XYZ file of N, CA and C in Angstrom:
399
model
N 0.534 -1.518 0.054
C -0.314 -0.575 0.017
C 0.795 1.118 0.254
N 1.990 1.181 0.503
C 2.983 2.274 0.896
C 4.222 2.603 -0.638
N 4.053 1.207 -1.390
C 4.814 0.796 -2.108
C 3.800 2.374 -3.830
N 2.465 1.976 -3.012
C 1.782 2.413 -4.353
C 1.671 3.873 -4.048
N 1.353 4.205 -2.987
C 1.033 5.812 -2.567
C 2.037 6.407 -3.056
N 4.026 5.695 -2.920
C 5.294 6.587 -2.964
C 5.353 6.337 -5.044
N 4.749 5.973 -5.579
C 4.253 5.888 -6.874
C 3.595 6.809 -7.980
N 2.105 6.848 -7.404
C 1.520 7.996 -7.137
C 1.822 8.852 -6.952
N 2.595 9.548 -5.880
C 3.432 10.659 -5.759
C 4.572 10.738 -6.474
N 5.606 10.142 -7.184
C 6.230 10.157 -7.830
C 5.667 10.789 -9.561
N 4.239 10.348 -9.709
C 4.315 10.189 -10.972
C 3.564 11.580 -11.062
N 3.118 12.050 -9.897
C 2.449 13.231 -9.656
C 3.185 14.333 -9.913
N 4.886 14.327 -9.331
C 5.503 15.195 -9.334
C 6.134 15.556 -10.162
N 6.378 14.606 -11.222
C 7.291 14.586 -12.494
C 6.155 15.129 -12.888
N 5.104 14.862 -13.070
C 3.910 15.748 -13.960
C 4.311 17.192 -14.044
N 4.718 17.883 -13.077
C 4.681 19.554 -12.787
C 6.105 20.019 -13.668
N 6.842 18.848 -14.150
C 7.762 19.564 -14.431
C 7.544 19.676 -16.103
N 6.705 19.124 -16.640
C 6.756 18.810 -18.037
C 6.848 20.563 -19.353
N 7.361 20.863 -19.939
C 7.759 22.659 -20.042
C 6.075 22.482 -21.250
N 6.694 23.661 -20.818
C 5.094 24.535 -21.977
C 5.692 24.106 -23.483
N 4.687 23.848 -24.264
C 5.244 23.566 -25.377
C 5.565 24.603 -26.108
N 6.396 24.934 -27.485
C 6.921 26.939 -27.837
C 5.480 27.113 -28.420
N 4.813 28.589 -28.359
C 4.453 28.916 -28.938
C 4.454 29.637 -29.875
N 4.105 29.514 -31.386
C 5.040 30.343 -32.032
C 4.233 31.935 -31.939
N 5.084 32.993 -31.743
C 4.783 34.155 -31.699
C 5.085 35.216 -33.083
N 3.988 35.726 -33.329
C 4.526 36.815 -34.708
C 5.227 37.809 -34.236
N 5.873 38.327 -35.339
C 6.959 39.206 -34.279
C 6.340 40.441 -34.932
N 6.089 41.825 -33.686
C 5.448 42.673 -34.224
C 6.665 43.881 -33.918
N 6.387 45.557 -34.846
C 7.818 46.352 -34.896
C 6.738 47.855 -34.170
N 7.111 47.601 -33.454
C 6.582 49.407 -32.702
C 7.139 50.311 -32.185
N 6.446 51.265 -33.324
C 7.125 52.942 -32.825
C 7.065 53.284 -31.559
N 8.375 53.893 -31.429
C 8.939 54.428 -30.351
C 8.012 55.350 -29.258
N 7.639 56.079 -30.275
C 6.579 57.406 -29.377
C 5.382 56.853 -28.921
N 4.979 55.493 -29.406
C 3.780 54.404 -28.232
C 4.120 53.852 -27.285
N 5.254 53.658 -26.906
C 5.823 52.930 -26.149
C 6.662 53.884 -25.027
N 6.714 53.653 -23.647
C 7.135 54.339 -22.743
C 7.985 52.838 -22.219
N 9.637 53.331 -22.321
C 10.836 52.893 -21.976
C 11.792 53.877 -21.676
N 11.798 54.726 -20.561
C 12.477 55.723 -20.112
C 13.776 55.674 -19.954
N 13.969 54.690 -18.829
C 15.059 53.999 -18.010
C 15.731 52.607 -18.298
N 15.331 52.001 -19.167
C 15.396 50.087 -19.075
C 15.969 50.163 -20.001
N 16.449 51.281 -20.982
C 16.958 50.808 -23.019
C 18.357 51.149 -22.057
N 19.230 50.076 -22.613
C 21.292 50.433 -22.160
C 21.060 50.375 -23.885
N 22.071 51.335 -24.279
C 21.675 51.429 -25.743
C 23.968 51.167 -26.366
N 23.420 50.186 -27.778
C 24.847 49.428 -28.202
C 24.854 50.020 -29.257
N 25.706 50.610 -30.037
C 26.131 51.558 -31.598
C 26.869 50.893 -31.798
N 26.234 50.920 -33.601
C 27.355 50.784 -34.749
C 27.036 51.978 -35.849
N 28.959 52.288 -35.473
C 28.757 53.494 -36.813
C 29.631 52.896 -37.567
N 29.965 53.312 -38.882
C 30.592 53.225 -39.933
C 30.803 54.559 -41.001
N 31.486 54.154 -41.506
C 32.009 55.162 -42.172
C 30.798 55.872 -43.747
N 29.526 55.386 -43.046
C 28.056 55.919 -44.110
C 27.407 57.252 -42.813
N 26.639 57.610 -43.673
C 26.267 59.217 -42.712
C 25.023 58.193 -41.664
N 24.520 57.165 -41.941
C 23.573 56.167 -41.786
C 23.949 55.310 -40.517
N 23.562 55.481 -39.398
C 23.910 54.000 -38.383
C 23.128 54.500 -37.079
N 23.025 53.525 -36.783
C 21.969 52.836 -36.443
C 22.550 51.776 -34.740
N 21.315 52.303 -33.792
C 22.147 51.420 -32.526
C 20.643 50.710 -31.809
N 20.850 49.513 -31.114
C 20.359 49.131 -30.728
C 20.660 48.227 -29.394
N 19.304 47.389 -28.788
C 19.463 47.211 -27.716
C 18.544 46.167 -27.094
N 18.657 44.805 -27.324
C 18.343 43.703 -26.790
C 17.971 42.956 -25.242
N 16.121 43.285 -24.865
C 15.854 43.189 -23.631
C 14.769 42.334 -23.897
N 15.428 41.079 -23.157
C 14.019 39.614 -23.728
C 13.755 39.645 -25.132
N 12.931 39.238 -25.783
C 12.640 38.897 -26.958
C 12.535 40.353 -27.963
N 12.807 41.101 -27.136
C 12.657 42.475 -27.970
C 13.925 43.576 -28.675
N 13.715 44.195 -29.507
C 15.444 44.724 -30.031
C 14.706 46.206 -30.278
N 15.554 47.075 -29.205
C 15.073 48.915 -29.151
C 15.987 49.038 -30.513
N 15.601 49.808 -31.428
C 16.119 50.742 -32.353
C 15.794 51.783 -32.483
N 17.450 52.749 -32.439
C 17.310 54.037 -33.007
C 18.186 54.294 -33.800
N 17.736 54.730 -35.431
C 18.611 55.391 -35.805
C 18.746 56.656 -36.622
N 19.898 57.264 -36.789
C 20.716 58.401 -37.002
C 20.876 58.493 -38.088
N 20.208 59.331 -39.085
C 20.586 60.030 -40.446
C 20.732 61.232 -40.535
N 21.776 61.740 -40.597
C 21.620 63.033 -40.827
C 21.538 64.111 -42.627
N 20.611 64.662 -41.753
C 20.306 65.433 -42.753
C 18.984 65.297 -43.461
N 18.234 63.695 -42.494
C 17.229 63.112 -43.128
C 15.602 63.712 -42.223
N 14.929 63.913 -42.606
C 13.575 64.124 -41.261
C 12.644 63.222 -41.670
N 11.887 62.203 -40.170
C 11.032 61.493 -40.247
C 9.844 62.307 -40.150
N 9.710 64.000 -39.984
C 8.575 64.622 -39.305
C 7.415 65.064 -40.862
N 8.576 64.920 -42.220
C 7.736 65.611 -43.387
C 6.444 63.974 -43.862
N 7.186 63.095 -43.339
C 6.573 61.614 -44.153
C 6.654 61.306 -45.431
N 8.530 61.969 -45.616
C 8.489 61.699 -47.211
C 9.152 60.794 -47.179
N 9.837 60.215 -45.863
C 11.023 59.330 -45.153
C 10.283 58.192 -44.446
N 10.852 56.924 -44.884
C 10.144 55.791 -44.027
C 11.550 54.856 -44.240
N 11.267 53.925 -43.349
C 12.409 52.545 -43.168
C 11.810 51.436 -42.997
N 12.436 50.514 -44.234
C 11.586 48.900 -44.469
C 12.597 48.627 -43.712
N 11.804 47.960 -42.904
C 12.248 47.037 -41.680
C 12.215 45.037 -42.044
N 13.350 44.881 -42.121
C 13.495 42.776 -42.329
C 13.801 42.179 -41.856
N 13.642 41.323 -40.891
C 14.481 40.564 -39.740
C 13.978 39.082 -40.803
N 15.247 38.430 -40.491
C 15.823 37.568 -41.618
C 15.314 37.173 -42.915
N 15.332 38.443 -43.419
C 15.577 37.969 -45.094
C 14.094 38.953 -45.092
N 12.838 38.873 -44.664
C 11.231 38.954 -44.461
C 11.040 40.071 -44.262
N 10.796 41.009 -45.352
C 9.824 42.249 -45.065
C 9.240 42.507 -44.006
N 9.117 43.182 -43.053
C 7.926 42.585 -41.706
C 7.499 44.220 -41.388
N 7.527 45.856 -41.903
C 7.001 46.420 -41.795
C 7.933 47.434 -42.200
N 7.106 48.833 -43.013
C 7.431 50.328 -42.674
C 6.784 50.639 -41.955
N 8.013 51.860 -41.312
C 8.161 52.399 -39.968
C 8.647 54.016 -40.780
N 7.441 55.299 -39.865
C 7.703 56.299 -40.686
C 8.668 57.259 -39.186
N 8.987 56.545 -38.098
C 9.743 56.602 -36.931
C 11.707 56.332 -37.549
N 11.882 57.037 -36.421
C 13.638 56.855 -36.744
C 14.050 55.553 -35.022
N 12.973 55.911 -34.181
C 12.910 54.690 -32.993
C 12.088 53.622 -33.009
N 12.098 52.307 -32.907
C 11.231 51.741 -32.733
C 11.647 50.367 -32.420
N 10.503 49.505 -32.017
C 10.639 48.468 -31.225
C 10.841 47.188 -31.961
N 11.104 45.786 -32.111
C 10.971 44.899 -32.800
C 10.419 43.466 -31.890
N 9.186 43.327 -32.003
C 8.822 42.776 -30.994
C 9.195 41.230 -31.106
N 8.968 40.382 -30.197
C 8.329 39.258 -30.135
C 9.155 38.080 -31.074
N 10.517 38.040 -30.865
C 11.788 37.325 -31.534
C 11.495 36.309 -30.697
N 11.859 35.325 -31.056
C 12.004 34.072 -30.582
C 13.214 33.447 -30.641
N 14.018 32.396 -29.460
C 15.361 32.325 -29.398
C 15.795 32.046 -30.458
N 17.201 32.821 -30.429
C 18.282 32.697 -31.747
C 18.306 33.642 -31.982
N 19.318 33.655 -33.458
C 20.365 34.281 -33.955
C 19.335 34.912 -34.668
N 18.801 36.199 -35.362
C 18.813 37.298 -35.698
C 18.694 38.163 -37.484
N 18.453 38.648 -38.356
C 19.561 39.222 -39.293
C 18.572 40.404 -39.564
N 19.232 41.665 -38.577
C 17.603 42.682 -38.895
C 18.459 43.300 -40.399
N 17.786 44.376 -40.864
C 18.237 44.900 -42.369
C 16.790 45.925 -42.000
N 18.524 47.428 -42.410
C 16.988 48.266 -42.494
C 17.251 49.240 -43.516
N 16.339 49.541 -44.364
C 16.892 50.108 -45.971
C 15.930 51.769 -45.659
N 16.310 52.472 -46.210
C 15.646 54.078 -45.846
C 14.641 54.398 -47.435
N 13.616 54.673 -47.422
C 12.923 55.002 -48.615
C 12.720 56.471 -48.375
N 13.340 57.106 -49.550
C 12.546 58.621 -49.798
C 12.002 59.180 -50.730
N 10.961 59.463 -50.664
C 10.058 59.648 -51.893
C 9.694 58.691 -52.001
N 9.612 57.008 -51.939
C 8.733 56.234 -51.813
C 10.001 55.464 -53.370
N 11.059 56.172 -52.636
C 12.274 55.296 -53.833
C 13.721 54.982 -52.558
N 13.430 53.315 -52.799
C 14.620 53.082 -51.906
C 16.537 53.539 -51.913
N 16.906 53.717 -50.615
C 17.972 54.503 -50.754
C 18.927 52.986 -50.871
N 19.944 52.598 -51.760
C 20.301 51.441 -52.247
C 21.829 51.781 -51.036
N 22.123 53.201 -51.084
C 23.506 53.651 -49.897
C 22.723 53.775 -48.744
N 21.644 53.787 -48.373
C 21.665 53.822 -46.928
C 20.288 52.708 -46.564
N 21.852 51.298 -46.547
C 20.810 50.032 -46.008
C 21.815 49.784 -44.773
N 21.299 48.972 -43.686
C 22.229 49.187 -42.303
C 21.551 47.302 -41.989
N 22.776 46.471 -41.632
C 22.154 44.918 -41.453
C 23.486 45.096 -40.098
N 22.450 44.256 -38.928
C 22.674 43.879 -38.372
C 22.146 42.319 -37.337
N 23.597 41.536 -36.949
C 22.418 40.557 -36.079
C 22.386 40.524 -34.410
N 21.354 40.131 -33.487
C 20.586 40.120 -32.462
C 20.960 38.453 -32.229
N 21.053 38.546 -30.792
C 20.698 37.025 -30.524
C 19.772 37.374 -29.240
N 19.087 36.477 -29.126
C 17.990 36.512 -28.295
C 17.862 35.122 -27.622
N 18.016 35.163 -26.132
C 18.199 34.000 -25.229
C 16.780 33.577 -24.705
C-alpha cells in the first residue's frame, strides 16, 4: 500500500516538470513614440563610414532600435524605413526609433533600408545581427 502511494506521489511530482510547448509568436514592430521605455534601455552603437548609423539594445525577446540619419527628417512623412527580419520584410516605419517585438530565441538578421519619396536608397541600408536568449 505504501509502495503504491510512493509511486503515485512520484508520478504526480514528475508531471509538474513538463515544459510548456513553444508557441510561435508573430513578430511585431512598434514605433517608439507609442511605447514608454524611459530608464530601462541601454544602447549599443554601430557606427560606419556611411552617414546612416544604428543603435540597438536587446531586452528579453524585443529589440529597441534607434537610427541616426543626418540631413534626413521623418517629420515630413516623405521618409520611412523598411524593416526586415531574417530576410523577410516585416514593416515600413515612419519613425527613427522603434521596437521589434516577439522575436524567437536564437540569432536573427535585421536589415533597415531608408526610403525617401517612395524611392529605396541603396546607399542607406544597414544590417545587424541580434541574439535572443
